[in-house]
Coordinates of C-alpha atoms in Angstrom, one line a residue:
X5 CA -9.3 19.1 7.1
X6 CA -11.2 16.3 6.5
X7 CA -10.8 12.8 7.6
X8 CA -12.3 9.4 6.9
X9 CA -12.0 5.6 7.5
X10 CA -11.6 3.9 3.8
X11 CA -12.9 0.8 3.2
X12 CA -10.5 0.0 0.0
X13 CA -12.4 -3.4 -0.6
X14 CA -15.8 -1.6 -0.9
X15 CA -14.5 2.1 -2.0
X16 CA -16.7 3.2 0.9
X17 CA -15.9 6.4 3.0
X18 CA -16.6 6.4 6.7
X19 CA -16.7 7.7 10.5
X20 CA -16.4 11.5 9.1
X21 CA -14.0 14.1 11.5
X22 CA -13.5 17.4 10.6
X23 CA -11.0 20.2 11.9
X24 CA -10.6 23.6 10.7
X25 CA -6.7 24.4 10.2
X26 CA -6.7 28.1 9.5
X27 CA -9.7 30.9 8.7
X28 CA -7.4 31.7 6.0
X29 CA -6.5 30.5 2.4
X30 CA -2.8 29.5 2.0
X31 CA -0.5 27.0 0.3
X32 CA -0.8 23.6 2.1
X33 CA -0.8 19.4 1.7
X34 CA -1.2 16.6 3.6
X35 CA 0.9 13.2 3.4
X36 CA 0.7 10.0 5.5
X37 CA 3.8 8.1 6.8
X38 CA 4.5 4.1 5.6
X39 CA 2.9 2.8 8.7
X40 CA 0.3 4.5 7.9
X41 CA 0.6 6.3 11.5
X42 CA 1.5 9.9 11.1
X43 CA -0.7 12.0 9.2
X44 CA 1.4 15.0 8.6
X45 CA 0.0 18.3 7.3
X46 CA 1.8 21.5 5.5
X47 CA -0.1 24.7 5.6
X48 CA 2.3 27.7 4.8
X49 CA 4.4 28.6 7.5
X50 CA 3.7 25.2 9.9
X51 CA 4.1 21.2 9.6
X52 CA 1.5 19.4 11.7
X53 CA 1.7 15.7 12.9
X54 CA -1.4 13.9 13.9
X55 CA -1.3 10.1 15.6
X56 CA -4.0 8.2 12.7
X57 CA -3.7 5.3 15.4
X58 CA -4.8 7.5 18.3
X59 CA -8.5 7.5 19.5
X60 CA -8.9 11.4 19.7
X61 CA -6.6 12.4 16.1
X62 CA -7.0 15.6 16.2
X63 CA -5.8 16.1 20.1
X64 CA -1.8 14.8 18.9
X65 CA -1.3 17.8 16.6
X66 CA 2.2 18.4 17.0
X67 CA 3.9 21.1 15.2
X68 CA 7.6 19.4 13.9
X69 CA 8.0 23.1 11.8
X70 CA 8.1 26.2 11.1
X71 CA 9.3 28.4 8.1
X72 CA 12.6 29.4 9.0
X73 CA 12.2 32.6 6.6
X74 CA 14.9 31.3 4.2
X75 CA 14.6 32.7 0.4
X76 CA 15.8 32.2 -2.4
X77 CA 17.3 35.4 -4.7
X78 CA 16.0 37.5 -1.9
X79 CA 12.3 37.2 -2.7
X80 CA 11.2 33.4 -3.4
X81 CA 9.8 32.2 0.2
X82 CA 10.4 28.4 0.9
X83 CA 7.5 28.0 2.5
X84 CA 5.4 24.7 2.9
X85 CA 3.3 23.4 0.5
X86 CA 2.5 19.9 -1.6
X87 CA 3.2 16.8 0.9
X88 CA 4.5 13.7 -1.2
X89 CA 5.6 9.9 0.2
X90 CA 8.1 9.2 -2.0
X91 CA 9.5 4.7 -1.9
X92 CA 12.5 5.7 -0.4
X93 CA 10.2 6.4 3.4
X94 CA 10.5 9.9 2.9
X95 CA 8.3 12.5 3.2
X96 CA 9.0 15.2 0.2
X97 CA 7.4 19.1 0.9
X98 CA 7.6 21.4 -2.3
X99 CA 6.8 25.3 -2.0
X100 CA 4.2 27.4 -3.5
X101 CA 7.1 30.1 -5.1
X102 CA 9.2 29.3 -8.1
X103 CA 12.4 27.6 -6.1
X104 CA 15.6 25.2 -6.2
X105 CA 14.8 23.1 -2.8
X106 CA 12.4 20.7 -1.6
X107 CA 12.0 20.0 2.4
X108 CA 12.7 16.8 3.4
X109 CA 10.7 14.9 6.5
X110 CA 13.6 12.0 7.1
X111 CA 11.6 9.8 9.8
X112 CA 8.1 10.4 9.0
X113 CA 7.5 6.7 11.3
X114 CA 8.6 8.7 14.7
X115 CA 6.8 10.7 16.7
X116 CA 7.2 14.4 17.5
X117 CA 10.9 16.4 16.5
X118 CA 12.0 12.7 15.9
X119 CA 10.8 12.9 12.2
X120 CA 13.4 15.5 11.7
X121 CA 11.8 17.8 9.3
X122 CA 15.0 19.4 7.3
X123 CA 13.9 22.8 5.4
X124 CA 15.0 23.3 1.7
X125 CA 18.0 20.7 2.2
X126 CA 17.1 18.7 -1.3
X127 CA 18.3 20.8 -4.6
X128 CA 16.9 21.1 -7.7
X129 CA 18.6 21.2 -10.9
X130 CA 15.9 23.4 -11.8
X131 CA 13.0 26.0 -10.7
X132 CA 10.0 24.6 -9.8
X133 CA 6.6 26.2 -8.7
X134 CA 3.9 24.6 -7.1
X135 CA 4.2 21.0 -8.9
X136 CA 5.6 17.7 -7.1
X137 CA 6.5 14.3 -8.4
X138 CA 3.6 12.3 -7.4
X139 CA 4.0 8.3 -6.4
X140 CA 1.2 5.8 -6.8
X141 CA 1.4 3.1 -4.0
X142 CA 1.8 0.0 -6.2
X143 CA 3.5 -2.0 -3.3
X144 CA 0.1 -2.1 -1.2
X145 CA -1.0 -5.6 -2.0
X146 CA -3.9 -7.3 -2.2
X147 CA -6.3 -8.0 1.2
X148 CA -5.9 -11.4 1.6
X149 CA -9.2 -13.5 1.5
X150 CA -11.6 -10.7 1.0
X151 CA -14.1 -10.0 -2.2
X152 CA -11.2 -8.1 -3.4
X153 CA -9.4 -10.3 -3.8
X154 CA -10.6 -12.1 -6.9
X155 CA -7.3 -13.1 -8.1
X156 CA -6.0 -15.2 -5.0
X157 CA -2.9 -13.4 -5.1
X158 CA -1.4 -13.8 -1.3
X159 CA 0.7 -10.9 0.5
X160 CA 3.9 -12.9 0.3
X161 CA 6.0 -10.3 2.1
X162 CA 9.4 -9.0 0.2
X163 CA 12.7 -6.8 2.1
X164 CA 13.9 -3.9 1.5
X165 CA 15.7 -0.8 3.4
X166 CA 16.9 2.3 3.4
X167 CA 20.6 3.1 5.0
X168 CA 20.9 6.4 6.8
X169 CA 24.0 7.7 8.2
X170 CA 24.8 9.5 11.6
X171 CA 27.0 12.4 10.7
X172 CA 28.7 13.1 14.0
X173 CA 29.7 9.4 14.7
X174 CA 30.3 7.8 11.6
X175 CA 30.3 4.3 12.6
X176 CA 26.8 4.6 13.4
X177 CA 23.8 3.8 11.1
X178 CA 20.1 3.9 10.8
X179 CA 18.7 0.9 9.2
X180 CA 14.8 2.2 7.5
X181 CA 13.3 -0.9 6.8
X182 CA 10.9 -0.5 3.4
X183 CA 9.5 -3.8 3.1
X184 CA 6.0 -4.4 1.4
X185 CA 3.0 -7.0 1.0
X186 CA 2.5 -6.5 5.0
X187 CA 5.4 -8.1 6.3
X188 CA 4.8 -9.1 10.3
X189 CA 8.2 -9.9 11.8
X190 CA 11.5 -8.2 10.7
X191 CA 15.1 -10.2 11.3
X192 CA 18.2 -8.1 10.6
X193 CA 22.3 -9.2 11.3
X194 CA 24.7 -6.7 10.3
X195 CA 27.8 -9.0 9.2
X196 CA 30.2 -8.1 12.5
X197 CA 28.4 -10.4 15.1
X198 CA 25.2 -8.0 15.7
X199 CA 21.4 -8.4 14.8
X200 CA 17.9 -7.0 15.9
X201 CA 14.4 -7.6 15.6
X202 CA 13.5 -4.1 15.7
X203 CA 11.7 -2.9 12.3
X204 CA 14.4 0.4 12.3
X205 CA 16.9 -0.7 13.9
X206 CA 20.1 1.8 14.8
X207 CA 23.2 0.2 14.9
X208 CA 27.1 0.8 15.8
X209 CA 30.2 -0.5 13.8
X210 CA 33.2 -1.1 15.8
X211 CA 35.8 0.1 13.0
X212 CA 36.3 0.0 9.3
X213 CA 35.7 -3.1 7.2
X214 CA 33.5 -5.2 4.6
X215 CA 30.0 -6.0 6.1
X216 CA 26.9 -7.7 4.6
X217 CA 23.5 -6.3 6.2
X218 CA 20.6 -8.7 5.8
X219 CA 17.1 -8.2 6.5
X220 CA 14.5 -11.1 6.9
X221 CA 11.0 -10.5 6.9
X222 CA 8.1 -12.9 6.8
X223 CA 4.7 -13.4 8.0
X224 CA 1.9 -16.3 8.1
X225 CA 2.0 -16.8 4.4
X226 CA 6.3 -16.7 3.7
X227 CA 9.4 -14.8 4.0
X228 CA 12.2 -12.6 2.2
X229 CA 15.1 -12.0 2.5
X230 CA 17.5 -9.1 1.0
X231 CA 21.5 -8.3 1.5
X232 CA 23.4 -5.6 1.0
X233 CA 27.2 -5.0 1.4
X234 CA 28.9 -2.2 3.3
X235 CA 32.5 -1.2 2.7
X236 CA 33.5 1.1 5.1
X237 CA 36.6 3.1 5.0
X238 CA 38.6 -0.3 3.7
X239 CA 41.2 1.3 1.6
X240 CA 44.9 0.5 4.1
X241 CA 47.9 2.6 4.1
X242 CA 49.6 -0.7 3.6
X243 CA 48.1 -1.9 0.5
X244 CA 45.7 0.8 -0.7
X245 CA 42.6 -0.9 -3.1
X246 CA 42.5 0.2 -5.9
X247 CA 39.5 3.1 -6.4
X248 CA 37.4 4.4 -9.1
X249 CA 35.9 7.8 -8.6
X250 CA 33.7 9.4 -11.2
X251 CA 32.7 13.2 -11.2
X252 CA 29.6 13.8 -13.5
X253 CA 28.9 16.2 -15.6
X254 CA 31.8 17.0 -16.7
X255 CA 32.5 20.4 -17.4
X256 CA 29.4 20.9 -15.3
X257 CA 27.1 23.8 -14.7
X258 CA 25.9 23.9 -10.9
X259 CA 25.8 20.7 -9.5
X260 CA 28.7 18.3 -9.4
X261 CA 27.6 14.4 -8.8
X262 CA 30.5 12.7 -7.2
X263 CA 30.2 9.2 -7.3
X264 CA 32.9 6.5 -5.2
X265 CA 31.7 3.0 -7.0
X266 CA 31.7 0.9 -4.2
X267 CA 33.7 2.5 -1.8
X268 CA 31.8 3.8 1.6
X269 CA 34.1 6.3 3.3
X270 CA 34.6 6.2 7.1
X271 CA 35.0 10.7 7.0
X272 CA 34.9 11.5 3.5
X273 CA 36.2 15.1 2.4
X274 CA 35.7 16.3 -0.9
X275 CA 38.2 19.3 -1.6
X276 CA 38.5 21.7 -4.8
X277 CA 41.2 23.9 -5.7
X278 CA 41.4 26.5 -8.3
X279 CA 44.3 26.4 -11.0
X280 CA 46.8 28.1 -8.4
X281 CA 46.2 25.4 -5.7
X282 CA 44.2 27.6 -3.5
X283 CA 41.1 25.8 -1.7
X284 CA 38.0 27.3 -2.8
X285 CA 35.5 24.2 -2.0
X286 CA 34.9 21.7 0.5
X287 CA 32.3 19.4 1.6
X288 CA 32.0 15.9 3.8
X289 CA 31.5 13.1 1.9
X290 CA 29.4 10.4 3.4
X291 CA 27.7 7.9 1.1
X292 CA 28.9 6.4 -2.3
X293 CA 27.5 9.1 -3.9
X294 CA 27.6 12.9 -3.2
X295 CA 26.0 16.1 -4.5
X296 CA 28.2 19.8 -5.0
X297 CA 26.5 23.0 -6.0
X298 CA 29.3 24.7 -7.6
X299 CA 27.6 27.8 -9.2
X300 CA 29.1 30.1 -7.1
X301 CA 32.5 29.1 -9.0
X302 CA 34.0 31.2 -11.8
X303 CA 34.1 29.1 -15.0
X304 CA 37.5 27.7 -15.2
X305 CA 39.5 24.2 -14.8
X306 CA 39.7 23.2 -11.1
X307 CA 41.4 20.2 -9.4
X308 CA 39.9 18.0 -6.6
X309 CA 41.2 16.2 -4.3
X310 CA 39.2 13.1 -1.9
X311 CA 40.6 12.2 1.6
X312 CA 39.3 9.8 3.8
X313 CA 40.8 8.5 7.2
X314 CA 43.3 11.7 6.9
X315 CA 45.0 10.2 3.8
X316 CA 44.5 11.7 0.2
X317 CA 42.9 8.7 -1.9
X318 CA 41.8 10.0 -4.7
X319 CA 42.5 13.2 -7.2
X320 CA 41.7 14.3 -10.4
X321 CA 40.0 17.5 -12.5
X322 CA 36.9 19.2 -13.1
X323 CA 35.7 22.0 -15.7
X324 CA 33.1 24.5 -14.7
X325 CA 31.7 26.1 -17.8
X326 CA 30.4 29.5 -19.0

């Protein structure tokens, strides 16, 4: 592995290290996180982390996986290959056999197990060998006042983030922010009192309810600001809202897309039943919009059922087809 210092106004390389991974050929990739911290590096059965920011890189290697031996059919390894960062913060890892899943690096900004590297987690609708979705950084702004900078176009800084969810303690959330154009100083309230000036900030509802999460960035040349809305487990026993669930496609194949409109469920579950009422599916439902592989279903009409709270909220009927 090879690794330079890049002087993007001058397209000059630089201050040459080199490291040898393995003696041996394999299937491998290397991806850097959106700080531009963690260099993290696949090579068949391992995922590396380096510290970019550290003086000696190569001495933080810090293996965050190994190849847990899952296949697929038997015979099509998982293991690591292509590294990709994707918009969203994430870190995507394909595999060099013909598969269903990607691996998934969640925190690529913290250090060590933190990152939480989750093996063949992401399905596929399809196979896919070898061959990743690639994503050109178009958020990486100009350098302010430099020669390449002919156009004078400042790095006025704009908000965005990602919203990550704590599956054991479903009040609790991970705020990733995903800002761009080198934002300096990050603002956040979370519409029940609470706010932070961390850049990924965790934070703890008190019970269900309508929030609105704002995120403020800015630095010396301006600032942004963007909102979202959480509505968490709102629906009362009283006076249930009115909801709007949509299951897509429909008959389906494989994989079922569940989708809640608006609605954020406290403990979703997502239960299927065949034609005589017996439960043949079930699956937590966490965000507004869930996944279900069903191909292990025998085609036929099935009915589904959506609880949240412990009350039923929501029913209606799927086809799985030939």
């Amino acid at each position: 592995m090879d690794i330079f210092d890049f002087d993007r106004c001058k397209g000059q390389l630089s201050n040459h290290r080199q490291i040898t991974i393995s003696d041996n050929v394999g299937s491998g990739g290397v991806g850097v996180s959106p700080s531009s911290q963690f260099l993290y590096v696949s090579y068949s059965n391992y995922v590396f982390q380096y510290d970019l920011w550290a003086e000696d890189i190569f001495a933080t290697k810090d293996t965050v996986a190994v190849y847990d031996g899952y296949q697929e059919s038997n015979f099509f390894s998982t293991r690591f290959n292509l590294v990709q960062l994707a918009p969203n913060g994430k870190i995507y890892i394909n595999s060099p056999s013909g598969v269903r899943t990607l691996h998934v690096i969640e925190q690529p900004d913290k250090r060590g197990d933190a990152c939480d590297v989750r093996q063949h987690s992401i399905p596929l609708p399809n196979f896919n060998a070898s061959t990743l979705a690639n994503h050109p950084n178009y958020r990486l702004g100009p350098i302010d006042g430099s020669p390449a900078d002919t156009l004078g176009i400042d790095n006025l800084p704009r908000a965005y983030y990602r919203i990550d969810r704590n599956a054991e303690d479903t009040l609790n959330f991970h705020f990733q922010d995903l800002s761009f154009y080198e934002a300096g100083n990050w603002s956040w309230t979370f519409g029940d009192g609470g706010s932070s000036s961390d850049r990924h900030p965790d934070h703890t509802y008190a019970g269900p309810g309508i929030y609105e999460v704002c995120l403020t960035v800015s630095n010396s040349r301006g600032s942004d600001t963007h909102c979202r809305t959480i509505e968490l487990g709102t629906v009362s026993s009283e006076d249930p809202a009115p909801l709007h669930f949509s299951t897509f496609p429909n008959p389906v194949q494989n994989v079922l897309v569940f989708d809640l409109g608006d609605y954020l469920p406290l403990n979703g579950q997502f239960k299927l039943y065949d034609a005589v009422g017996r439960e043949v599916f079930t699956q937590q439902v966490l965000y507004r919009q869930a996944r279900f592989n069903l191909s292990h279903l025998k085609a036929g009409v099935y009915f589904y059922s959506f609880w949240d709270q412990g009350r039923e909220i929501g029913r209606g009927k799927v086809v799985r087809g030939e």
